[in-house]
Short mmCIF file of C-alpha atoms and ligand atoms in Angstrom, two decimals:
data_model
loop_
_atom_site.label_atom_id
_atom_site.label_comp_id
_atom_site.label_asym_id
_atom_site.label_seq_id
_atom_site.Cartn_x
_atom_site.Cartn_y
_atom_site.Cartn_z
CA MET A 20 90.99 66.61 96.99
CA ASN A 21 93.53 67.18 99.79
CA LYS A 22 93.47 70.57 101.40
CA ILE A 23 96.74 72.27 102.24
CA PHE A 24 97.17 75.74 103.75
CA PHE A 25 99.88 78.29 102.95
CA VAL A 26 100.56 80.02 106.28
CA THR A 27 101.47 83.57 105.30
CA ASN A 28 100.17 87.10 105.60
CA ASN A 29 102.47 88.28 102.82
CA VAL A 30 100.20 88.92 99.83
CA PHE A 31 103.12 88.99 97.39
CA LYS A 32 104.44 85.59 98.45
CA GLU A 33 100.94 84.20 98.29
CA GLN A 34 100.43 85.60 94.80
CA GLU A 35 103.72 84.14 93.51
CA ILE A 36 102.91 80.71 94.88
CA ARG A 37 99.31 80.74 93.68
CA ILE A 38 100.27 81.79 90.15
CA PHE A 39 102.89 79.05 89.99
CA PHE A 40 100.50 76.49 91.47
CA GLN A 41 97.68 77.34 89.05
CA SER A 42 99.88 77.41 85.97
CA ASN A 43 101.17 73.94 86.79
CA GLN A 44 97.75 72.39 87.47
CA TYR A 45 98.54 70.40 90.57
CA GLN A 46 95.16 68.73 90.71
CA LYS A 47 95.99 66.51 93.65
CA PHE A 48 95.86 69.42 96.11
CA ASN A 49 93.58 72.26 96.95
CA LEU A 50 95.78 75.19 97.96
CA LEU A 51 94.10 77.33 100.62
CA SER A 52 95.09 80.54 102.34
CA LEU A 53 94.50 81.91 105.83
CA LYS A 54 91.65 84.05 104.50
CA ASP A 55 89.74 80.91 103.53
CA ILE A 56 89.22 80.06 107.20
CA ASP A 57 89.36 83.63 108.47
CA PHE A 58 92.57 82.91 110.40
CA ARG A 59 93.71 86.32 111.62
CA ASP A 60 96.25 85.59 114.38
CA SER A 61 99.62 87.26 113.98
CA ILE A 62 102.15 84.62 113.04
CA PRO A 63 105.34 84.37 115.15
CA GLU A 64 108.75 84.97 113.55
CA SER A 65 111.06 85.05 116.55
CA GLY A 66 113.50 82.29 115.54
CA ASN A 67 117.25 82.61 115.01
CA SER A 68 117.36 81.14 111.51
CA PHE A 69 115.21 80.92 108.39
CA LYS A 70 114.51 77.28 109.24
CA GLU A 71 113.45 78.06 112.81
CA ASN A 72 111.14 80.82 111.61
CA ALA A 73 109.54 78.60 108.98
CA LEU A 74 109.00 75.90 111.62
CA LEU A 75 107.50 78.41 114.09
CA LYS A 76 104.96 79.57 111.51
CA SER A 77 103.80 76.07 110.54
CA GLU A 78 103.75 74.82 114.15
CA PHE A 79 101.72 77.82 115.27
CA PHE A 80 99.06 77.25 112.61
CA PHE A 81 99.03 73.47 113.05
CA GLN A 82 98.66 73.60 116.85
CA LYS A 83 95.64 75.90 116.45
CA THR A 84 93.90 74.12 113.57
CA HIS A 85 95.36 70.60 113.15
CA LEU A 86 95.23 71.16 109.41
CA PRO A 87 98.10 70.24 107.03
CA CYS A 88 100.05 73.32 106.06
CA PHE A 89 103.28 74.82 104.85
CA SER A 90 104.98 78.12 105.53
CA GLU A 91 108.00 79.96 104.20
CA ASP A 92 110.75 82.16 105.56
CA SER A 93 113.09 84.00 103.27
CA GLY A 94 115.51 86.86 103.03
CA LEU A 95 118.46 88.52 101.39
CA LYS A 96 122.08 87.69 102.25
CA VAL A 97 124.74 90.18 101.14
CA GLU A 98 128.29 88.83 101.00
CA TYR A 99 129.91 92.19 101.86
CA LEU A 100 127.68 92.45 104.96
CA ASN A 101 128.51 88.91 106.10
CA GLY A 102 125.05 87.58 105.24
CA LYS A 103 122.99 90.51 106.51
CA PRO A 104 120.14 91.47 106.54
CA GLY A 105 119.31 87.71 106.53
CA ILE A 106 116.38 86.82 108.77
CA TYR A 107 115.94 90.55 109.48
CA SER A 108 115.34 91.39 105.79
CA SER A 109 111.76 92.59 106.27
CA ARG A 110 112.69 94.67 109.35
CA TYR A 111 116.15 96.00 108.41
CA SER A 112 115.28 99.68 108.86
CA LYS A 113 113.48 101.32 111.78
CA THR A 114 110.26 101.80 109.81
CA LYS A 115 110.38 98.24 108.33
CA ASN A 116 109.18 99.84 105.10
CA SER A 117 110.74 98.19 102.05
CA MET A 118 111.92 101.50 100.53
CA ASP A 119 113.70 102.38 103.79
CA ASN A 120 115.14 98.86 104.01
CA MET A 121 116.62 99.23 100.52
CA LYS A 122 117.99 102.73 101.20
CA LYS A 123 119.70 101.51 104.37
CA LEU A 124 121.15 98.53 102.53
CA LEU A 125 122.50 100.64 99.66
CA SER A 126 124.09 103.11 102.07
CA ASN A 127 125.78 100.24 103.95
CA MET A 128 127.08 98.89 100.63
CA ILE A 129 128.61 102.06 99.18
CA LYS A 130 132.12 100.60 99.32
CA ASP A 131 131.10 97.15 98.10
CA THR A 132 132.48 96.62 94.60
CA SER A 133 131.50 92.94 94.18
CA ARG A 134 127.75 93.52 95.01
CA LYS A 135 127.31 89.74 95.47
CA ALA A 136 124.08 88.64 97.16
CA GLU A 137 121.68 85.76 97.45
CA LEU A 138 117.95 85.44 98.02
CA PHE A 139 117.24 82.43 100.21
CA SER A 140 114.00 80.57 100.94
CA VAL A 141 113.02 77.70 103.19
CA PHE A 142 109.61 76.04 103.33
CA CYS A 143 108.38 74.04 106.28
CA LEU A 144 105.71 71.44 105.50
CA LYS A 145 103.71 70.06 108.41
CA ILE A 146 101.47 67.17 107.47
CA ASN A 147 100.54 65.93 110.93
CA GLU A 148 101.77 66.03 114.54
CA LYS A 149 104.87 63.96 113.72
CA ASP A 150 105.83 64.70 110.13
CA THR A 151 107.63 67.97 109.39
CA TYR A 152 109.80 68.53 106.31
CA PHE A 153 111.99 71.37 104.99
CA PHE A 154 112.78 72.45 101.43
CA LYS A 155 115.34 75.08 100.43
CA GLY A 156 116.04 77.25 97.41
CA LYS A 157 118.37 80.10 96.53
CA LEU A 158 118.87 82.67 93.81
CA SER A 159 122.30 84.24 93.34
CA GLY A 160 122.76 87.72 91.99
CA LYS A 161 124.04 91.23 92.53
CA ILE A 162 122.73 94.34 94.25
CA SER A 163 122.28 97.32 91.91
CA ARG A 164 123.32 100.85 92.91
CA LYS A 165 119.94 102.33 92.04
CA ILE A 166 116.42 101.48 93.17
CA ILE A 167 114.22 100.67 90.18
CA VAL A 168 110.63 100.23 91.36
CA ASN A 169 108.22 98.62 88.96
CA GLN A 170 106.56 95.50 90.36
CA GLY A 171 107.26 92.86 92.99
CA PHE A 172 108.14 93.37 96.65
CA GLY A 173 110.95 93.56 99.20
CA TYR A 174 114.38 93.88 97.59
CA ASP A 175 113.14 93.11 94.04
CA PRO A 176 113.94 96.70 92.91
CA ILE A 177 117.67 96.27 93.65
CA PHE A 178 118.26 92.55 93.04
CA ILE A 179 119.72 91.57 89.66
CA PRO A 180 119.84 87.76 89.22
CA ASN A 181 123.06 86.37 87.75
CA HIS A 182 122.96 86.28 83.91
CA TYR A 183 120.28 89.01 83.90
CA LYS A 184 120.57 92.70 83.05
CA HIS A 185 117.48 93.79 84.95
CA THR A 186 116.26 93.74 88.54
CA LEU A 187 113.52 91.35 89.67
CA SER A 188 111.21 94.33 89.84
CA GLU A 189 111.48 94.79 86.07
CA ILE A 190 110.39 91.28 85.16
CA ASN A 191 106.89 89.83 85.53
CA ILE A 192 105.88 87.20 88.09
CA ASP A 193 105.88 84.36 85.54
CA LYS A 194 109.49 85.11 84.64
CA LYS A 195 110.52 85.59 88.27
CA ASN A 196 108.84 82.28 89.08
CA LYS A 197 111.09 80.49 86.55
CA ILE A 198 114.22 81.35 88.54
CA SER A 199 113.28 82.39 92.05
CA HIS A 200 114.58 80.97 95.33
CA ARG A 201 110.97 80.57 96.50
CA ILE A 202 109.80 78.54 93.51
CA LYS A 203 112.93 76.37 93.57
CA ALA A 204 112.09 75.41 97.15
CA PHE A 205 108.36 75.12 96.48
CA LYS A 206 108.92 72.77 93.53
CA LYS A 207 110.76 70.40 95.88
CA LEU A 208 107.82 70.53 98.30
CA ILE A 209 105.30 69.78 95.53
CA GLN A 210 107.41 66.93 94.20
CA PHE A 211 107.59 65.48 97.70
CA LEU A 212 103.78 65.63 98.10
CA ASN A 213 103.22 64.18 94.64
CA ASN A 214 105.40 61.19 95.45
CA ARG A 215 103.58 60.42 98.63
CA ASN A 216 100.09 59.29 99.47
CA PHE A 217 98.92 62.44 101.11
P1 IMP B 330 109.72 86.96 105.93
O1 IMP B 330 109.99 85.62 105.28
O2 IMP B 330 108.28 87.22 106.12
O3 IMP B 330 110.58 87.18 107.11
O4 IMP B 330 110.14 88.10 104.90
C1 IMP B 330 111.02 87.89 103.90
C2 IMP B 330 111.67 89.21 103.50
O5 IMP B 330 112.81 88.89 102.71
C3 IMP B 330 110.78 90.06 102.60
O6 IMP B 330 110.01 90.98 103.33
C4 IMP B 330 111.81 90.75 101.72
O7 IMP B 330 112.37 91.84 102.39
C5 IMP B 330 112.88 89.67 101.55
N1 IMP B 330 112.55 88.81 100.40
C6 IMP B 330 112.20 87.50 100.44
N2 IMP B 330 111.91 87.05 99.21
C7 IMP B 330 112.08 88.09 98.38
C8 IMP B 330 111.90 88.24 96.98
O8 IMP B 330 111.49 87.34 96.25
N3 IMP B 330 112.19 89.46 96.48
C9 IMP B 330 112.64 90.48 97.26
N4 IMP B 330 112.77 90.41 98.56
C10 IMP B 330 112.50 89.20 99.14
#
């Protein structure tokens, strides 16, 4: 079976992808994580766009290991804040702690009446030295006025997907995986691999 590595140190992202992967029985691939080869280097994220960051992560891993891999970069774009925090979503506040990030965001949005926002994800798949591919997904929604922490990560406690009454933090991973930006992008990646002799 083909081995493919998910280049991430984010345990929540890894869990979402693994649960989706297992529940869909993609028997053509063996999904591995950095822990499986004890890869402990800190992964660069110094690009100027989601796409650049995703590429940096995959390139970094590939240059060190020469193993096929994919990585993901994602974030929250708030219309009222002209797309911020964007690529800085995980480091929006000084502490970079997700509770502080959310508090800062809510305080910057006090006058926002539309609350419109989008979660965005881009995957970068690197199969070999030459072949690199990108897959995108988004989830539109609104930012709540209160933080409701239950499960999930990042801005889940304040993100209400369109047509939903609850935040992402109030629904379980299986339900989140049916609609999320990350899974929309990941499905495209899987479909691409399935259609190709990899
Ligand atoms: P990065 O891709 O490692 O730069 O981090 C993505 C950041 O975007 C996370 O730390 C969260 O702050 C935010 N984010 C991305 N996806 C989600 C999600 O599914 N729910 C909530 N926040 C997310």
